[in-house]
Short mmCIF file of C-alpha atoms and ligand atoms in Angstrom, two decimals:
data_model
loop_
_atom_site.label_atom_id
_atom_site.label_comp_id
_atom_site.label_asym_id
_atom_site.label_seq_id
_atom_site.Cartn_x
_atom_site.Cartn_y
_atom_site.Cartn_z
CA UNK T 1 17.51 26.18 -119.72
CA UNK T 2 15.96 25.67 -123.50
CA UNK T 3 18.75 26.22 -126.06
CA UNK T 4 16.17 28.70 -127.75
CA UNK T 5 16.15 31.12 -124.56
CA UNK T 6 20.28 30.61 -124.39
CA UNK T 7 20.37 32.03 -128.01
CA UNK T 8 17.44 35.12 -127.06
CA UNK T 9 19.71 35.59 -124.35
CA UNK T 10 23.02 35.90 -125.52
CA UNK T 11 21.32 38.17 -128.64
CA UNK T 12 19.58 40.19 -126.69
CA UNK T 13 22.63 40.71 -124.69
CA UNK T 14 25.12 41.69 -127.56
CA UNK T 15 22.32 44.11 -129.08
CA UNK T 16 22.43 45.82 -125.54
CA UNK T 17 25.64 46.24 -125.76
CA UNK T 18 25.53 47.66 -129.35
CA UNK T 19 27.53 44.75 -130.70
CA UNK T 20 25.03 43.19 -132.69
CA UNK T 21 25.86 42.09 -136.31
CA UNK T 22 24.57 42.02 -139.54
CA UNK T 23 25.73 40.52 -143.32
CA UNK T 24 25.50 43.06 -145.53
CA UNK T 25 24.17 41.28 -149.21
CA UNK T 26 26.49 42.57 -151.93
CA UNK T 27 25.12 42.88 -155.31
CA UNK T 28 28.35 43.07 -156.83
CA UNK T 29 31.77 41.59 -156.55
CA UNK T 30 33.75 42.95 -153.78
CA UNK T 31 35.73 45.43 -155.71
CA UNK T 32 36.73 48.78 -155.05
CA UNK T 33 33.10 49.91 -155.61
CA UNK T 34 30.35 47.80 -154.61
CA UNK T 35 26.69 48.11 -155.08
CA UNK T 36 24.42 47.48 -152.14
CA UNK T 37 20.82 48.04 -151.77
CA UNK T 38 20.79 49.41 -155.88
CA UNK T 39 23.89 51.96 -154.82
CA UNK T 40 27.07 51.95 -155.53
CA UNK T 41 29.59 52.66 -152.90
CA UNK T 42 33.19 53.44 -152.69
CA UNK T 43 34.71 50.65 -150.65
CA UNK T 44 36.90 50.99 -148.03
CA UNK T 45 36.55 47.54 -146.33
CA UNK T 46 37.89 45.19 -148.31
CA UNK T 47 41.53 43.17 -148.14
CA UNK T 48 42.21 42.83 -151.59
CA UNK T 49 44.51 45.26 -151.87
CA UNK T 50 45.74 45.03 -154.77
CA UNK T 51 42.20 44.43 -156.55
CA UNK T 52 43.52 41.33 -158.02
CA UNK T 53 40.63 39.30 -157.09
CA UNK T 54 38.59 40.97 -159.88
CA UNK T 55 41.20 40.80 -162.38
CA UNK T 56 40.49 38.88 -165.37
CA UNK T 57 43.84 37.03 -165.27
CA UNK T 58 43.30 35.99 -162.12
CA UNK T 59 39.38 35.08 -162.63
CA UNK T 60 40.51 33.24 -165.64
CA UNK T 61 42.97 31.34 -163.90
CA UNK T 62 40.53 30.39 -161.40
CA UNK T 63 37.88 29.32 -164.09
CA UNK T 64 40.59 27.26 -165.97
CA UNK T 65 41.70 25.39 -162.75
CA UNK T 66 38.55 24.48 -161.79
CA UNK T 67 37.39 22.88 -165.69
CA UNK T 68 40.34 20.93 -166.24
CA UNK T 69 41.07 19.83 -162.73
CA UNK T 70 37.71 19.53 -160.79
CA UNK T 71 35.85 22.12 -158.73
CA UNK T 72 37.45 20.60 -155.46
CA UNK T 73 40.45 18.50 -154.12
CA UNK T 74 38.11 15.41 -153.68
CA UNK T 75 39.96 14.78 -149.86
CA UNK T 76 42.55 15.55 -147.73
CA UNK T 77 45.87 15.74 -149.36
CA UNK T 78 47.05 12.88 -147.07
CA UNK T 79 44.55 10.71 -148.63
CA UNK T 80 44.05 11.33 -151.81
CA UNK T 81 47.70 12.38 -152.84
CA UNK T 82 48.90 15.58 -154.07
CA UNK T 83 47.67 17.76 -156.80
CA UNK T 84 50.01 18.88 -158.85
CA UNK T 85 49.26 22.38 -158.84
CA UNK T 86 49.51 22.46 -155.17
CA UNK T 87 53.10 21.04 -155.07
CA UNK T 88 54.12 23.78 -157.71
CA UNK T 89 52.46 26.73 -155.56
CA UNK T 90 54.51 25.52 -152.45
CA UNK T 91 57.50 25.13 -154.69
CA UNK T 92 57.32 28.71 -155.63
CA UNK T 93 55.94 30.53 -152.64
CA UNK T 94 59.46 28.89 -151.04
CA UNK T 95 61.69 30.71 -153.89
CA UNK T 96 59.40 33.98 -153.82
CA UNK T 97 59.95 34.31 -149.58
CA UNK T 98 63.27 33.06 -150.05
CA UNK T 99 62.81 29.84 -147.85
CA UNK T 100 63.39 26.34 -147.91
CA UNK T 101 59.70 24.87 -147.84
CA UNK T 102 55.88 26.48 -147.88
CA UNK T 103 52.64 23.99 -146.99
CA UNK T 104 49.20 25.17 -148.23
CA UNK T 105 46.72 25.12 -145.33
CA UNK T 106 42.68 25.71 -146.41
CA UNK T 107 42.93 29.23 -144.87
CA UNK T 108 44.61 31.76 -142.75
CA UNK T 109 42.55 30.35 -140.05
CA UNK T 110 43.43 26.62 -140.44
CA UNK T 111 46.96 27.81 -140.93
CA UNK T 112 47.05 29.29 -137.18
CA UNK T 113 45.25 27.16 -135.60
CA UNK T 114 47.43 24.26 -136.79
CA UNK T 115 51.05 25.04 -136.85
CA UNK T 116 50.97 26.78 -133.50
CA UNK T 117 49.66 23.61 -131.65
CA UNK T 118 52.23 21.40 -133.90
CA UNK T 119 55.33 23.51 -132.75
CA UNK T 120 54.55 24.34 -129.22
CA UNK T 121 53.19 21.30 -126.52
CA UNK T 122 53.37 20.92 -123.06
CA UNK T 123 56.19 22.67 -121.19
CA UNK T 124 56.79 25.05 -123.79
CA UNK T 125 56.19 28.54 -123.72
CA UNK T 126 53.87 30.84 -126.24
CA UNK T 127 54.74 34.90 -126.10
CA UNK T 128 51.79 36.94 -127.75
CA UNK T 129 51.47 39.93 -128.61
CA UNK T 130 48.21 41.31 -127.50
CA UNK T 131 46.73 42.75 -130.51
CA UNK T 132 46.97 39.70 -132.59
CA UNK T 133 44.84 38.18 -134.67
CA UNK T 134 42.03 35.70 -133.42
CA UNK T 135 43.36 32.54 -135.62
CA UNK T 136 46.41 33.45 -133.59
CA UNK T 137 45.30 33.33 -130.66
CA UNK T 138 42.76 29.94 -130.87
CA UNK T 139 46.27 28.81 -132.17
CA UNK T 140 47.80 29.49 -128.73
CA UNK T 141 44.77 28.14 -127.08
CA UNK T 142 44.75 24.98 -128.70
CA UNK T 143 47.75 24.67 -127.94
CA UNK T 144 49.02 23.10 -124.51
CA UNK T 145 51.65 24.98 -124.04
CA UNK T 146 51.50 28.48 -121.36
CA UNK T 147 51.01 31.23 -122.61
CA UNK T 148 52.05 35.15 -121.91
CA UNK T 149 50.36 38.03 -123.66
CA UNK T 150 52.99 41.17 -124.30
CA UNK T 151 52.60 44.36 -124.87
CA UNK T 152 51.43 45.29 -128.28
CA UNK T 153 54.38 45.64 -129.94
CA UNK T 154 56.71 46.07 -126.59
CA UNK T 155 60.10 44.59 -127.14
CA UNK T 156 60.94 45.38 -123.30
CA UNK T 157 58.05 44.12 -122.03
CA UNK T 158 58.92 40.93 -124.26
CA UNK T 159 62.59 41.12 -123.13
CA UNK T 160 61.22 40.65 -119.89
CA UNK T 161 58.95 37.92 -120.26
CA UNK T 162 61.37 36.15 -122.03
CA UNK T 163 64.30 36.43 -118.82
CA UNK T 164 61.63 35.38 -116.73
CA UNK T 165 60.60 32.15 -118.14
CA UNK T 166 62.08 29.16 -116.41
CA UNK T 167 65.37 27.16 -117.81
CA UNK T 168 65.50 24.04 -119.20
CA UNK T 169 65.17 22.97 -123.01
CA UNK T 170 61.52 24.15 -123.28
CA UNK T 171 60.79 26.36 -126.67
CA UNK T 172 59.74 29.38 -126.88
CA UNK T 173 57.50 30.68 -129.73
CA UNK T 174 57.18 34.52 -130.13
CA UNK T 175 53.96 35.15 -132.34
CA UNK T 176 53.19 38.71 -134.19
CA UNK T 177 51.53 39.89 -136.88
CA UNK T 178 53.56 42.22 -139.29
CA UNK T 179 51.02 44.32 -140.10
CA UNK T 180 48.30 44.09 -137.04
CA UNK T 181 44.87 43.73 -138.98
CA UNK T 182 43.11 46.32 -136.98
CA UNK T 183 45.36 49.00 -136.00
CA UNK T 184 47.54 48.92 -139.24
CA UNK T 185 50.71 49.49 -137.73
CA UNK T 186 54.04 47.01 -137.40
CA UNK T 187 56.44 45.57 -134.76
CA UNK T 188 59.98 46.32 -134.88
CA UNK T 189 60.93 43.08 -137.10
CA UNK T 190 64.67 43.26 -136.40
CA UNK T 191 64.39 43.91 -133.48
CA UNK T 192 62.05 41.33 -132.39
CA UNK T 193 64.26 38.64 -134.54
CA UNK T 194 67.59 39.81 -132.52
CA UNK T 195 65.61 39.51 -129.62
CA UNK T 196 64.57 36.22 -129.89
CA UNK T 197 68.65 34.96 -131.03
CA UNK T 198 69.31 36.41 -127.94
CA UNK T 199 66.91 34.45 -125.54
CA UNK T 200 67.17 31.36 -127.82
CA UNK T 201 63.53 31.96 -129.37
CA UNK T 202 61.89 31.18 -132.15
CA UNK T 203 59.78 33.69 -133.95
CA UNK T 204 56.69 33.09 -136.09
CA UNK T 205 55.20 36.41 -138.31
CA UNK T 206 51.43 36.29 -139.93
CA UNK T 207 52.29 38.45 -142.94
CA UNK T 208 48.67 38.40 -143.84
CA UNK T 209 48.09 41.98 -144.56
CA UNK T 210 51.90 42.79 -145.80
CA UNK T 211 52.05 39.92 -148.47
CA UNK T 212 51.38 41.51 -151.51
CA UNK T 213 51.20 44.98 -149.90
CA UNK T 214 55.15 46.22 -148.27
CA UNK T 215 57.99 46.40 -150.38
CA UNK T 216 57.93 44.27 -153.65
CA UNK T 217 54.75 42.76 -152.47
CA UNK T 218 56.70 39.95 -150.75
CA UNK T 219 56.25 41.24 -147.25
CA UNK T 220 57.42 42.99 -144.56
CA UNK T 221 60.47 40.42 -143.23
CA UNK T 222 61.74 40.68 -146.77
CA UNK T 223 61.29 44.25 -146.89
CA UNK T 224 62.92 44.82 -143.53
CA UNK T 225 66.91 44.60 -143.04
CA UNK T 226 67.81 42.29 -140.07
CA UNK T 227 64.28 40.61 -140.19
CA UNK T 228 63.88 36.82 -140.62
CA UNK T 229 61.32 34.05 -139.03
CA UNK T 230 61.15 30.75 -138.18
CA UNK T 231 57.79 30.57 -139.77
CA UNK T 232 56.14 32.90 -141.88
CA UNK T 233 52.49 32.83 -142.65
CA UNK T 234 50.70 34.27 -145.60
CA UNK T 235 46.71 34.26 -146.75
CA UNK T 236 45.67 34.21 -150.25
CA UNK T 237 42.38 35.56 -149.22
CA UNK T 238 43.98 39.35 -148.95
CA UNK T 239 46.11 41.13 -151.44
CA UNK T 240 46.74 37.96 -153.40
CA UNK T 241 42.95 38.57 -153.90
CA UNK T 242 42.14 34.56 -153.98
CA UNK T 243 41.63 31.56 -151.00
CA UNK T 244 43.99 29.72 -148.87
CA UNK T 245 46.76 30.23 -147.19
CA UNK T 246 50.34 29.00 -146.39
CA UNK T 247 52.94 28.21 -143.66
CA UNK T 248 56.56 28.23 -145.27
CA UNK T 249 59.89 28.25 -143.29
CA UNK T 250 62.83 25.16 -142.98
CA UNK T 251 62.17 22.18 -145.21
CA UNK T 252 61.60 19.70 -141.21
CA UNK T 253 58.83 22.28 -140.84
CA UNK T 254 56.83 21.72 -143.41
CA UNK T 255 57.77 18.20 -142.58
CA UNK T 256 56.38 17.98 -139.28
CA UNK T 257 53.33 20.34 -140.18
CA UNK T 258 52.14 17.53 -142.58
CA UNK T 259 52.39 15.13 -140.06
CA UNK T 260 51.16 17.20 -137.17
CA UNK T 261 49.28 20.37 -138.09
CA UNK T 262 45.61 18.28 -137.38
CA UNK T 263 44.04 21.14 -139.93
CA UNK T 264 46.20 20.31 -142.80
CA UNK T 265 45.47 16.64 -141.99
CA UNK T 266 41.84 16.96 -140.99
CA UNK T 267 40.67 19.21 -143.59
CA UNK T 268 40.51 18.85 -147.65
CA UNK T 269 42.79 20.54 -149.71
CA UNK T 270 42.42 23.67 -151.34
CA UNK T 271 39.92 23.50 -154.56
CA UNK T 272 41.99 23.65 -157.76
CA UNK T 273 40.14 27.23 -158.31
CA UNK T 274 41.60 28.61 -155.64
CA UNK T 275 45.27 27.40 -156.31
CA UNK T 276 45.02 28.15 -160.20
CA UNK T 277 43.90 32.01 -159.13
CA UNK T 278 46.62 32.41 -156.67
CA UNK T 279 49.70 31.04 -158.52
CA UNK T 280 47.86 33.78 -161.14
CA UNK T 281 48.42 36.22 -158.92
CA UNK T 282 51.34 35.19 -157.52
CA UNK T 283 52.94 35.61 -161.52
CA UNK T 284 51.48 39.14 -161.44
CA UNK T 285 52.88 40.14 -157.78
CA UNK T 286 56.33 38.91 -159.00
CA UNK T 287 56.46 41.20 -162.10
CA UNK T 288 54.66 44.11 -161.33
CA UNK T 289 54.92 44.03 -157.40
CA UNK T 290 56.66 47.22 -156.82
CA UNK T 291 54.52 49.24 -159.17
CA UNK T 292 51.89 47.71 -157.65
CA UNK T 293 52.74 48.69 -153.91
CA UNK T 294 53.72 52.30 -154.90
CA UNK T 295 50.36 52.65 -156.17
CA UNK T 296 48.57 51.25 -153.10
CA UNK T 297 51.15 53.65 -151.22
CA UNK T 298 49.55 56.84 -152.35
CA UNK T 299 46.14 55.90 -151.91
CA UNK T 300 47.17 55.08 -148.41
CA UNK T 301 48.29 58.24 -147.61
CA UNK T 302 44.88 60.12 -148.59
CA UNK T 303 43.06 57.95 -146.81
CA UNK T 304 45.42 58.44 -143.73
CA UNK T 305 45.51 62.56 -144.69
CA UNK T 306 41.82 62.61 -144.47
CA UNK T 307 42.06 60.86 -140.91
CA UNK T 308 44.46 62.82 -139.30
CA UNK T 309 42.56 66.13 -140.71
CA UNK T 310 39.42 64.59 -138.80
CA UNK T 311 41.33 63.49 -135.98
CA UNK T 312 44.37 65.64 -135.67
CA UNK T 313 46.46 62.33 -135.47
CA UNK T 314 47.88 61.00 -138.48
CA UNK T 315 47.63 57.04 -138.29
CA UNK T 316 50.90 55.35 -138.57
CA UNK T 317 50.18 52.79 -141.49
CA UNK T 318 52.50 50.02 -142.45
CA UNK T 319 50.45 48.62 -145.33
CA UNK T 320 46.64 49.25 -146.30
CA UNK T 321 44.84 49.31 -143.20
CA UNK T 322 44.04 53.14 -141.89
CA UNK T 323 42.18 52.82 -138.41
CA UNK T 324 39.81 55.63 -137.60
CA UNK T 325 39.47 55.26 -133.93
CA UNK T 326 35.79 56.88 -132.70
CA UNK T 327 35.59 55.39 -129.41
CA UNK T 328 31.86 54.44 -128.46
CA UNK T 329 29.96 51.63 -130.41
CA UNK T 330 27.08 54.30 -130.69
CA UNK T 331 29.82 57.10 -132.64
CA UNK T 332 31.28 54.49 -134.20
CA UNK T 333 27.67 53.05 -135.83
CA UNK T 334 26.89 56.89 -136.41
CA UNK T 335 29.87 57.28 -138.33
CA UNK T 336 29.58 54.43 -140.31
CA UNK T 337 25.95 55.27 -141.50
CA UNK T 338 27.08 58.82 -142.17
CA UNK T 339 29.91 57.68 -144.61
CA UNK T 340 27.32 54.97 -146.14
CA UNK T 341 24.80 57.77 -146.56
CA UNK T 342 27.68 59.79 -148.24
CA UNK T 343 28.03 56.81 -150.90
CA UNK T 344 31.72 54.94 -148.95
CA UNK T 345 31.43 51.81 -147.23
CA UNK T 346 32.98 51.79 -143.88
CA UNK T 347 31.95 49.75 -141.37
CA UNK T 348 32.18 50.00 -137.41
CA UNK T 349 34.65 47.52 -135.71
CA UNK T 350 33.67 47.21 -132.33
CA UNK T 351 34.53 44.63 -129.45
CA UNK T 352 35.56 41.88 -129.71
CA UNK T 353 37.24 42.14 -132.48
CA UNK T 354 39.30 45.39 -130.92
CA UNK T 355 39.25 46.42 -127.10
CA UNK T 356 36.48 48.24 -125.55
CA UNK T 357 36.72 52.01 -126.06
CA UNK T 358 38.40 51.26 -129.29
CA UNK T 359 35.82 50.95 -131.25
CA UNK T 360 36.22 52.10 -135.19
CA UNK T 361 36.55 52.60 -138.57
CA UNK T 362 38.59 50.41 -140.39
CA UNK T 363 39.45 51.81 -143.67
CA UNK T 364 41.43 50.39 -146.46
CA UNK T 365 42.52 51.45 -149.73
CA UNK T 366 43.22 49.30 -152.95
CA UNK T 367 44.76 49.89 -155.61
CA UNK T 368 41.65 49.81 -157.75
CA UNK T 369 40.55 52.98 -156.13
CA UNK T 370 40.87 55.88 -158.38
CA UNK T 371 40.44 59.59 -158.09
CA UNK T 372 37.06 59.77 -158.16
CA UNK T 373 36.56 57.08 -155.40
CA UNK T 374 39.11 58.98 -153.59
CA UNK T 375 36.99 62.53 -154.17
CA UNK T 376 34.16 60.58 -152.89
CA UNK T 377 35.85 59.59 -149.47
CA UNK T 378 37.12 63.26 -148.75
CA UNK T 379 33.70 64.53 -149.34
CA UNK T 380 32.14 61.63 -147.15
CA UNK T 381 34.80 62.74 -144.53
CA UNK T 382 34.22 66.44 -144.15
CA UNK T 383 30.02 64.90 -144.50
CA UNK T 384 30.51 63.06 -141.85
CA UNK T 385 32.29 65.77 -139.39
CA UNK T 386 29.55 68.11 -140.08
C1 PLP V 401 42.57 37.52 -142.01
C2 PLP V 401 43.66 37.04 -141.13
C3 PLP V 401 43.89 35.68 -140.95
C4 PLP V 401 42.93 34.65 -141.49
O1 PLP V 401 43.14 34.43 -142.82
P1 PLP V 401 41.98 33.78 -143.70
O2 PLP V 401 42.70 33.25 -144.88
O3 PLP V 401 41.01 34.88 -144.02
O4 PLP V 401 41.37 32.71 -142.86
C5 PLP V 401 44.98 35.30 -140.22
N1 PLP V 401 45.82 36.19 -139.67
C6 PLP V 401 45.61 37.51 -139.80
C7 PLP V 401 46.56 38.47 -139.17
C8 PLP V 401 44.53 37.97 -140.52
O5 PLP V 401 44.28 39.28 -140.61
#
């Protein structure tokens, strides 16, 4: 077969199933409003929660990294050495979680994809939780180790995975989310960490969309009595509104990450940009972070009002994600291009990004959003039931 038919194939194939597509082209930063097409709409897709990565002391933080120390790391870390400003941003993302040592991976994605390969091998064991994220899961699947998938959230289902698995001194790795990325809602942290003391299990939590977002903005295991990790992952790319990510947890962690974790080895180092406009908005989470999440709170709860008036269910929202589940990719692409006609930017999530049947909207607030935008959205909702 000629590559060229492969790729008409496998198009034509996900347009048929209504899964095809497309990059919008922004003609604005991605703030709480964005202009598109000449329009500007209220948006309701974005992870920067906390619209920090259009705020000026971030931006200029950014701008000043990048002219006094280069607009990129040059290499590796291994190789070239270590940046100052990345040491520092590990040194403080330890004290801010509480922990003994953070590494700085290029993303969220290089972060799960290399520390679940680096802590779990051959003859270990890997317990998932089926809803979570896809860097989470290539992590398990580069890894060698077997896997078992449990119930979203199921602690009994867990439990029993977890009696089952054969003896010996094999690890086991639980993997969650804190806040799952596209149904908004949270596993029971305590219980999940007394869970895995009691099987002799190690636990590892993406805070990705709760950094920034639950409690004093430094997560949900720090937010949640009883909680604590083995490993805790965080993105800058979401509420901390910058680029990069981080793996923080016991000092031998980080240790063995740098010498394992093939993308932290493999990959160059953050640019100087990105570091400079997250340690900016790291400052800012640290003094204003509770303010910060109360506000994001309220907005939340509109947008989840205006769901469960839709719906009749009220979306059970741990930080800033509010699923609207629709069902069909058809409804799902209707309801999208109702809300965009109706000046909000929704867009459909459909498979595989969330099971079939699932599909939906996947709306988020920020705190940049004010009353107007929020106006805007309950008009576009009763718009788009009519
Ligand atoms: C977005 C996301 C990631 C990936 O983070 P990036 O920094 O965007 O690569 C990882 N885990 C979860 C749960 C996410 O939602």
């Amino acid at each position: 077969m000629k590559l060229s038919d492969r790729i008409d194939e496998a198009l034509s194939d996900i347009r048929a199933a209504g899964r095809y597509r497309e990059v919008l082209a922004l003609e604005s930063p991605p703030g709480p409003r964005v202009r598109i097409g000449g329009r500007i709409l209220v948006n309701l897709c974005g992870n920067d929660y906390l619209s920090l990565a259009v705020d000026p002391r971030v931006t200029a933080a950014a701008a000043k990294a990048a002219i006094d120390e280069g607009a990129g790391a040059g290499a590796s870390r291994l190789v070239t050495g270590n940046p100052p400003g990345h040491a520092a941003l590990e040194e403080r993302l330890a004290r801010f979680l509480g922990v003994e040592a953070a590494l700085l991976f290029g993303s969220g994605w290089h972060a799960n994809t290399g520390f679940i390969p680096a802590l779990a091998g051959e003859g270990d064991l890997i317990l998932s939780d089926e809803l979570n994220h896809a860097s989470l899961i290539d992590g398990c699947r580069l890894s060698r180790a077997d896997k078992a998938v449990y119930r979203h959230a199921d602690l009994d289902h867990l439990e029993s995975l977890l009696k089952a698995r054969r003896g010996g001194a094999r690890v086991a790795l639980v993997v969650t989310e804190s806040v799952f990325s596209m149904d908004g809602d949270a596993p029971d942290l305590a219980g999940l960490a007394a869970l895995c003391e009691r099987h002799d299990a190690a636990l590892a939590v993406d805070e990705a969309h709760a950094l920034g977002v639950v409690g004093d903005g430094r997560g949900s295991l720090a937010a949640t009595p009883g909680a604590r990790a083995d490993v805790i992952v965080g993105t800058f790319g979401k509420a901390l509104g910058s680029f990069g990510a981080f793996v923080a947890g016991s000092a031998r962690l980080r240790d063995l990450l740098i010498n394992t974790a093939r993308s932290a080895i493999f990959s160059t180092a953050l640019p100087p940009a990105a570091v400079g406009a997250t340690a900016a908005a790291l400052s800012i989470v640290e003094r204003e972070g509770s303010e910060m999440t109360e506000a994001l709170r309220a907005r939340v709860d509109r947008l989840a009002g205006c769901v469960e008036k839709a719906t009749g269910v009220r979306p059970t929202c741990a930080g800033a994600v509010v699923p609207y589940v629709i069902g069909s990719e058809a409804d799902a692409l209707a309801s999208a291009k109702r809300f965009f006609d109706a000046g909000v930017l929704a867009r459909a999530i459909r498979p595989p990004t969330v099971p079939a049947g699932t599909c939906r909207l996947r709306l988020t607030a920020c705190r940049g959003h004010d009353g107007a935008d929020l106006d805007a959205v309950d008009a576009a909702f009763r718009a788009a039931q009519g």
